[in-house]
Tab-separated table of C-alpha atoms and ligand atoms in Angstrom:
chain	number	residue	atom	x	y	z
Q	127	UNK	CA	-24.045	53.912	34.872
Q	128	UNK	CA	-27.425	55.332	36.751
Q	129	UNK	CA	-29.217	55.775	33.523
Q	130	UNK	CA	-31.025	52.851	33.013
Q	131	UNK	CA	-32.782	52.810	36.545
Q	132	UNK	CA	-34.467	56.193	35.637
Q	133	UNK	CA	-36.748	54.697	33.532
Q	134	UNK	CA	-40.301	54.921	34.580
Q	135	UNK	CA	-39.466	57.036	37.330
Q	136	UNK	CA	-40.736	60.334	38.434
Q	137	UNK	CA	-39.445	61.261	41.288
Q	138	UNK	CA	-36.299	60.183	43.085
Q	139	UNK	CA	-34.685	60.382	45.891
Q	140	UNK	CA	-30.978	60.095	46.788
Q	141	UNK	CA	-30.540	59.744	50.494
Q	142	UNK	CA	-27.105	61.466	50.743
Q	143	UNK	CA	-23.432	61.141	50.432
Q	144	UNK	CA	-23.910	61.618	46.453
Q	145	UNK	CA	-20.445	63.559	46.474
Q	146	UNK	CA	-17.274	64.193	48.574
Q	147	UNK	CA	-17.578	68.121	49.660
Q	148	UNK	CA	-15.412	67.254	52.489
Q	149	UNK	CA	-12.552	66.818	50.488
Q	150	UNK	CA	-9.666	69.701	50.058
Q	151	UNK	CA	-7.843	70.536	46.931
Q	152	UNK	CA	-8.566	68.981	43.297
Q	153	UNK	CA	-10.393	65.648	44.186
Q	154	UNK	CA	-13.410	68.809	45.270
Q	155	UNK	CA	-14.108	69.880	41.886
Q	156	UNK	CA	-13.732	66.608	39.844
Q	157	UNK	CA	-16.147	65.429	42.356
Q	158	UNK	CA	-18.823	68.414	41.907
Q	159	UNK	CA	-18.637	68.301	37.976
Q	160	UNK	CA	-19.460	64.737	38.491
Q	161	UNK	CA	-22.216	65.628	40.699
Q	162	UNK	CA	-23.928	68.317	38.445
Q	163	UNK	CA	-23.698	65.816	35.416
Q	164	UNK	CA	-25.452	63.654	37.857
Q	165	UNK	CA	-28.135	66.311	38.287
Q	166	UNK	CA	-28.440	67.533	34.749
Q	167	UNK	CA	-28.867	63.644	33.869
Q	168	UNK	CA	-31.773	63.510	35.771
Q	169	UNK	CA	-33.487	66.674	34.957
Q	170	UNK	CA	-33.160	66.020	31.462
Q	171	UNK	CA	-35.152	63.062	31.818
Q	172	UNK	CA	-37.909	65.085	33.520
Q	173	UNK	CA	-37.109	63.282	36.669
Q	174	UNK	CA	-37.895	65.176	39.984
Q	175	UNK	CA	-34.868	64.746	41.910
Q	176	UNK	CA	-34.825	65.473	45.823
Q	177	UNK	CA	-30.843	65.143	47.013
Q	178	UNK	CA	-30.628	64.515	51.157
Q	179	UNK	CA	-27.507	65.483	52.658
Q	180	UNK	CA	-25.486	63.193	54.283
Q	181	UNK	CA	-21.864	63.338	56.487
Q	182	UNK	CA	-19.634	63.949	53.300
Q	183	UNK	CA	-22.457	66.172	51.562
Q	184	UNK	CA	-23.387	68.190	54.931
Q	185	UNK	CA	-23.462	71.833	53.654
Q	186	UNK	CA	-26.630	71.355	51.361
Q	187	UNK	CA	-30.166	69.206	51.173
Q	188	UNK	CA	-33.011	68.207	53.348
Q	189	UNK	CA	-31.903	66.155	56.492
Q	190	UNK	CA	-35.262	63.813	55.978
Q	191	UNK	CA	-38.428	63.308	53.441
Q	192	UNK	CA	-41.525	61.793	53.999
Q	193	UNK	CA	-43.620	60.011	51.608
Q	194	UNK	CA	-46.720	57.975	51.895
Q	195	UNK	CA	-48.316	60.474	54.189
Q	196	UNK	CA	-45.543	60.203	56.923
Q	197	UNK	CA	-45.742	56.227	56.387
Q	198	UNK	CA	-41.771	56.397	55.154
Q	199	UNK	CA	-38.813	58.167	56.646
Q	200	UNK	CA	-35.906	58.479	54.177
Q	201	UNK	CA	-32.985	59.879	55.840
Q	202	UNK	CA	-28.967	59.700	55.255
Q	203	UNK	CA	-28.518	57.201	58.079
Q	204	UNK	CA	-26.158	59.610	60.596
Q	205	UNK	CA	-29.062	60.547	62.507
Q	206	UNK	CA	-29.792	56.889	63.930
Q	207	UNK	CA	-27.177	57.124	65.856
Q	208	UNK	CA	-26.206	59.872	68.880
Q	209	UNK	CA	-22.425	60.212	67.149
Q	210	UNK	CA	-23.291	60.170	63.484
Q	211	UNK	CA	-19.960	58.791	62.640
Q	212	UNK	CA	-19.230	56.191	65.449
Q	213	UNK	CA	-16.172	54.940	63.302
Q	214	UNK	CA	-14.887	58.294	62.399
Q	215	UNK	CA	-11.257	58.379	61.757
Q	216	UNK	CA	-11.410	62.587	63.397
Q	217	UNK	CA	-13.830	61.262	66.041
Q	218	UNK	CA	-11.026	60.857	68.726
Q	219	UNK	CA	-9.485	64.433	67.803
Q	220	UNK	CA	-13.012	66.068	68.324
Q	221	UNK	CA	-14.500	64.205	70.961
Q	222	UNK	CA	-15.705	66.798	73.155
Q	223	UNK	CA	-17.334	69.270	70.312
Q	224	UNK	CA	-19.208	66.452	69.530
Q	225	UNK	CA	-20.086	65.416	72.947
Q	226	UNK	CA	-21.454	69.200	73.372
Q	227	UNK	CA	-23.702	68.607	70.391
Q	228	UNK	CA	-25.075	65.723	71.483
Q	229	UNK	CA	-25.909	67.437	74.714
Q	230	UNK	CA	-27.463	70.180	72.870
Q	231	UNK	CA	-30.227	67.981	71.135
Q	232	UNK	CA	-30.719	65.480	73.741
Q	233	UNK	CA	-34.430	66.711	74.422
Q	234	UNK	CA	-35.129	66.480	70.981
Q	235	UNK	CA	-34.663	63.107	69.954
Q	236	UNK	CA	-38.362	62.072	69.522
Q	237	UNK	CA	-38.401	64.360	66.228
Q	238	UNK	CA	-36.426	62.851	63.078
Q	239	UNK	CA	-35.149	66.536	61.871
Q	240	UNK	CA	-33.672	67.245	65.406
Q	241	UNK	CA	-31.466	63.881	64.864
Q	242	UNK	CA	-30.550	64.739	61.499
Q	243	UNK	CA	-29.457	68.490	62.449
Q	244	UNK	CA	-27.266	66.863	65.089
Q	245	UNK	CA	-25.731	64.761	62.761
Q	246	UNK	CA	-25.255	67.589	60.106
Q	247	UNK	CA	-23.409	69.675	63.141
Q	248	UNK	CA	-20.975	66.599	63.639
Q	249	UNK	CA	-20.311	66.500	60.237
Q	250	UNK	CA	-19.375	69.817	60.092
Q	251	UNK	CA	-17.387	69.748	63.118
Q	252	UNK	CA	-14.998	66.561	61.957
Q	253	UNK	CA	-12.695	68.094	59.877
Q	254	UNK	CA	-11.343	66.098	57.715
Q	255	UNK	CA	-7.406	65.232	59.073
Q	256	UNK	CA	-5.122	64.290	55.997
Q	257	UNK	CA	-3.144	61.400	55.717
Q	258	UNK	CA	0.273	61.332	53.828
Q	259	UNK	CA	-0.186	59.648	50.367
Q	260	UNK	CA	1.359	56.379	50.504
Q	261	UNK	CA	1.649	53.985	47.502
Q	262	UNK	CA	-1.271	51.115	46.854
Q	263	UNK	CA	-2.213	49.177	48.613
Q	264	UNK	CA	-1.295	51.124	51.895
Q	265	UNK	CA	-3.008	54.323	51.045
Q	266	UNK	CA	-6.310	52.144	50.880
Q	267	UNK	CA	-5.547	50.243	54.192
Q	268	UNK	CA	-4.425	53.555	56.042
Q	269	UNK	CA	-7.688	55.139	55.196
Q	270	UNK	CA	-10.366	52.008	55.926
Q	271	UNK	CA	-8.432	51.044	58.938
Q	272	UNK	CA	-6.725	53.772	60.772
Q	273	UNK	CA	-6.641	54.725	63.436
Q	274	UNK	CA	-7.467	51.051	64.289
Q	275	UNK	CA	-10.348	51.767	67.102
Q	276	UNK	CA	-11.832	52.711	63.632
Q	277	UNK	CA	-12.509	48.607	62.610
Q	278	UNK	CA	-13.938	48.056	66.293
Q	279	UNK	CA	-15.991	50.986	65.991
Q	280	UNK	CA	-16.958	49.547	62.522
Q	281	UNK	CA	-17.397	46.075	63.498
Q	282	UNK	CA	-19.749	47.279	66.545
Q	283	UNK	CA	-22.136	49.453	64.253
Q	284	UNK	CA	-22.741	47.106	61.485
Q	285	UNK	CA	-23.953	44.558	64.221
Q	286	UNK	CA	-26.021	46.759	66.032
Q	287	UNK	CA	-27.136	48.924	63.704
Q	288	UNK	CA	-30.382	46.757	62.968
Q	289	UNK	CA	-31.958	47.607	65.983
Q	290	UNK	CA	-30.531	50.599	66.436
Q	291	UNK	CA	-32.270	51.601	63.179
Q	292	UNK	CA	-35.510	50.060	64.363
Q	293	UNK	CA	-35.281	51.734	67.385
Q	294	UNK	CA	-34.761	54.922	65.941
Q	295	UNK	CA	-37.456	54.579	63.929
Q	296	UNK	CA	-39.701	53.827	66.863
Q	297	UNK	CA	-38.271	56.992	69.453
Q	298	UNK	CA	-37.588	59.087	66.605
Q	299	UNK	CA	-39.965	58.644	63.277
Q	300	UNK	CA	-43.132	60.230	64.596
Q	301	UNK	CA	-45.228	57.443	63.156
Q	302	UNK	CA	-43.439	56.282	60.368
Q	303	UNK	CA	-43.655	52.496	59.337
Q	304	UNK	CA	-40.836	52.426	57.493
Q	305	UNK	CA	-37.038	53.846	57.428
Q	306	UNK	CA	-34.992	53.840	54.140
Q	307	UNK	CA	-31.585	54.580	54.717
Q	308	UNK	CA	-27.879	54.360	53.712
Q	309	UNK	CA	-24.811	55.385	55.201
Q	310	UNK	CA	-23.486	52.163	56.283
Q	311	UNK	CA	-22.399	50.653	53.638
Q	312	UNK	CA	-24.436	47.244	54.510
Q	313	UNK	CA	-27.739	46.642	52.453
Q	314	UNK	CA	-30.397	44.806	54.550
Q	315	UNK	CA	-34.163	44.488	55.915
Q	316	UNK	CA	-34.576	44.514	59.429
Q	317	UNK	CA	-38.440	44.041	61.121
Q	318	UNK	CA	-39.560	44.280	64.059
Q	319	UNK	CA	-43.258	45.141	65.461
Q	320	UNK	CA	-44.243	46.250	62.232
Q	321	UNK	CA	-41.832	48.230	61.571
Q	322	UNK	CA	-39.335	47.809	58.414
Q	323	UNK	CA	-35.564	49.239	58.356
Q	324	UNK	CA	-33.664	48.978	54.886
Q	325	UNK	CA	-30.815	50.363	54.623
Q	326	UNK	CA	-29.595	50.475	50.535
Q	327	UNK	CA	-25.920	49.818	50.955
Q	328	UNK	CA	-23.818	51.699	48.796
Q	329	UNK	CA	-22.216	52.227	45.653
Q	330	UNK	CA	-18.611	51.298	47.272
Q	331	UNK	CA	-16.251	48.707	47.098
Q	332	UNK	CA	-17.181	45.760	49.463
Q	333	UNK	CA	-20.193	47.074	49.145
Q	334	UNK	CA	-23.853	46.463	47.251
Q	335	UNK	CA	-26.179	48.781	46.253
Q	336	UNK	CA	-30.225	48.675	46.404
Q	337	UNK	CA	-32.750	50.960	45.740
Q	338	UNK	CA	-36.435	51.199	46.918
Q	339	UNK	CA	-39.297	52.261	44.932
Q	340	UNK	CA	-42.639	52.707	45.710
Q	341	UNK	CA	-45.410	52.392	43.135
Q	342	UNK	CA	-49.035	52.596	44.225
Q	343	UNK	CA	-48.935	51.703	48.104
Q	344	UNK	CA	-46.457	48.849	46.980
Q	345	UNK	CA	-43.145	48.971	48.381
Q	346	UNK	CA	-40.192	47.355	46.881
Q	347	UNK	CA	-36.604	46.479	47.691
Q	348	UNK	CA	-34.284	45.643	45.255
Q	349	UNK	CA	-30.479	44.880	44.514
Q	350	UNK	CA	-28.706	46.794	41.753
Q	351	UNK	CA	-26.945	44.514	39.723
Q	352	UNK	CA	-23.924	45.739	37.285
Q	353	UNK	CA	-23.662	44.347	33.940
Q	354	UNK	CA	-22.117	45.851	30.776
Q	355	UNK	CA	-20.855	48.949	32.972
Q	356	UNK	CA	-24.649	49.871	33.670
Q	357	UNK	CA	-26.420	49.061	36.805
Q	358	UNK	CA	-30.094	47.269	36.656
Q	359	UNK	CA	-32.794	47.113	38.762
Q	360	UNK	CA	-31.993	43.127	39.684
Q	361	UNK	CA	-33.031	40.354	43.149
Q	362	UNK	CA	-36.205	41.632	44.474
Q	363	UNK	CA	-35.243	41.410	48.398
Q	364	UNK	CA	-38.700	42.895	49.767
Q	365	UNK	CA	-42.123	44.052	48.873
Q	366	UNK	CA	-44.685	45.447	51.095
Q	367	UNK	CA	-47.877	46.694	50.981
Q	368	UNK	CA	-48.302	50.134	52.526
E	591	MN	MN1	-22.515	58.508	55.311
């Protein structure tokens, strides 16, 4: 389904969550074979590939990259704000480990890597809780919308996180212009100052997917569109020049 949007490119960059290592039992290694076909795909084409972990992906891969000499910040998207996860199902359960890891990094929050590690060390302490299995459709409501502070907490983040993404990107990207991000499952632009935050959605139900390339100084944002069970580079939602 990717295939098609390697063309012309040589060197990309997914900004984490690319597999589900946080799940138990089969669903783990259906996921990583689908994973390292992902990889192999990409090699093959002579693509370099540079994989960034993210809160289901923790345990491997670069917390942030910089291109355009520091100009752009790509990052998963946990590190914008102090609890990763604010809508985390296990968030209630672990509460305080994760309030003692946001202690632990609070004087470190002007450096992108510092936010990133903190996020990587929630990640790792929300273990996933299992739900029973239930029959369709109430497996798929119990595990968007339970326990149910999980919508508010939802609802909250995707209105905020705009600024919150532009302000992290002031306090926290050590110069960078520009933040490229995922994670919440909302593709946008947000700018401010001039200072750009996209965030490229995701590959989810309810959800669309962009992608961001940059070619010479120029800076595009685009939506993926599906057709014929391939996705396509498609709207052009942004350009910039660097
Ligand atoms: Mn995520």
């Amino acid at each position: 389904m990717l295939e098609p949007l390697l063309e012309e490119v040589d060197h990309l960059i997914l900004a984490g969550d690319v597999w589900q290592q946080r799940r138990l039992g089969l669903g783990r290694g259906k996921a990583l074979k689908k994973y390292e076909a992902l990889k192999n795909l990409v090699s093959e084409r002579g693509v370099r590939l540079e994989i960034l972990r993210g809160n289901h992906d923790p345990e491997g891969g670069a917390g942030v990259t910089w291109l355009e000499d520091g100009a752009v910040l790509v990052t998963h998207g946990d590190a914008i704000y102090d609890e990763a996860t604010p809508w985390s199902r296990e968030m209630g359960h672990y509460h305080e480990q994760v309030v003692a890891v946001v202690k632990k990094y609070e004087r470190q929050c002007h450096l992108a890597v510092a936010c990133a590690e903190r996020a990587r060390e929630i990640a790792l302490t929300l273990k996933p809780i299992l739900l029973p299995s239930l029959p369709p459709p109430f497996n798929f409501l119990a595990t968007a919308l339970w326990p149910p502070r999980r919508t508010f907490e939802m609802l909250r983040v995707w209105r905020g996180m705009g600024k919150q993404g532009l302000r992290f990107l002031e306090h926290s990207g050590e110069g960078a212009q520009v933040l490229v991000c995922g994670h919440f499952h909302r593709a946008g632009i947000w700018e401010a100052g001039g200072r750009v935050f996209i965030n490229t959605g995701a590959f989810m139900k309810g959800s669309h997917p962009w992608a961001v390339d940059l070619n010479a100084g120029e800076m595009t944002a685009r939506e993926l569109t599906l057709w014929g069970g391939v996705y396509r580079l498609g709207e052009v939602k942004g350009r910039w020049l660097l």
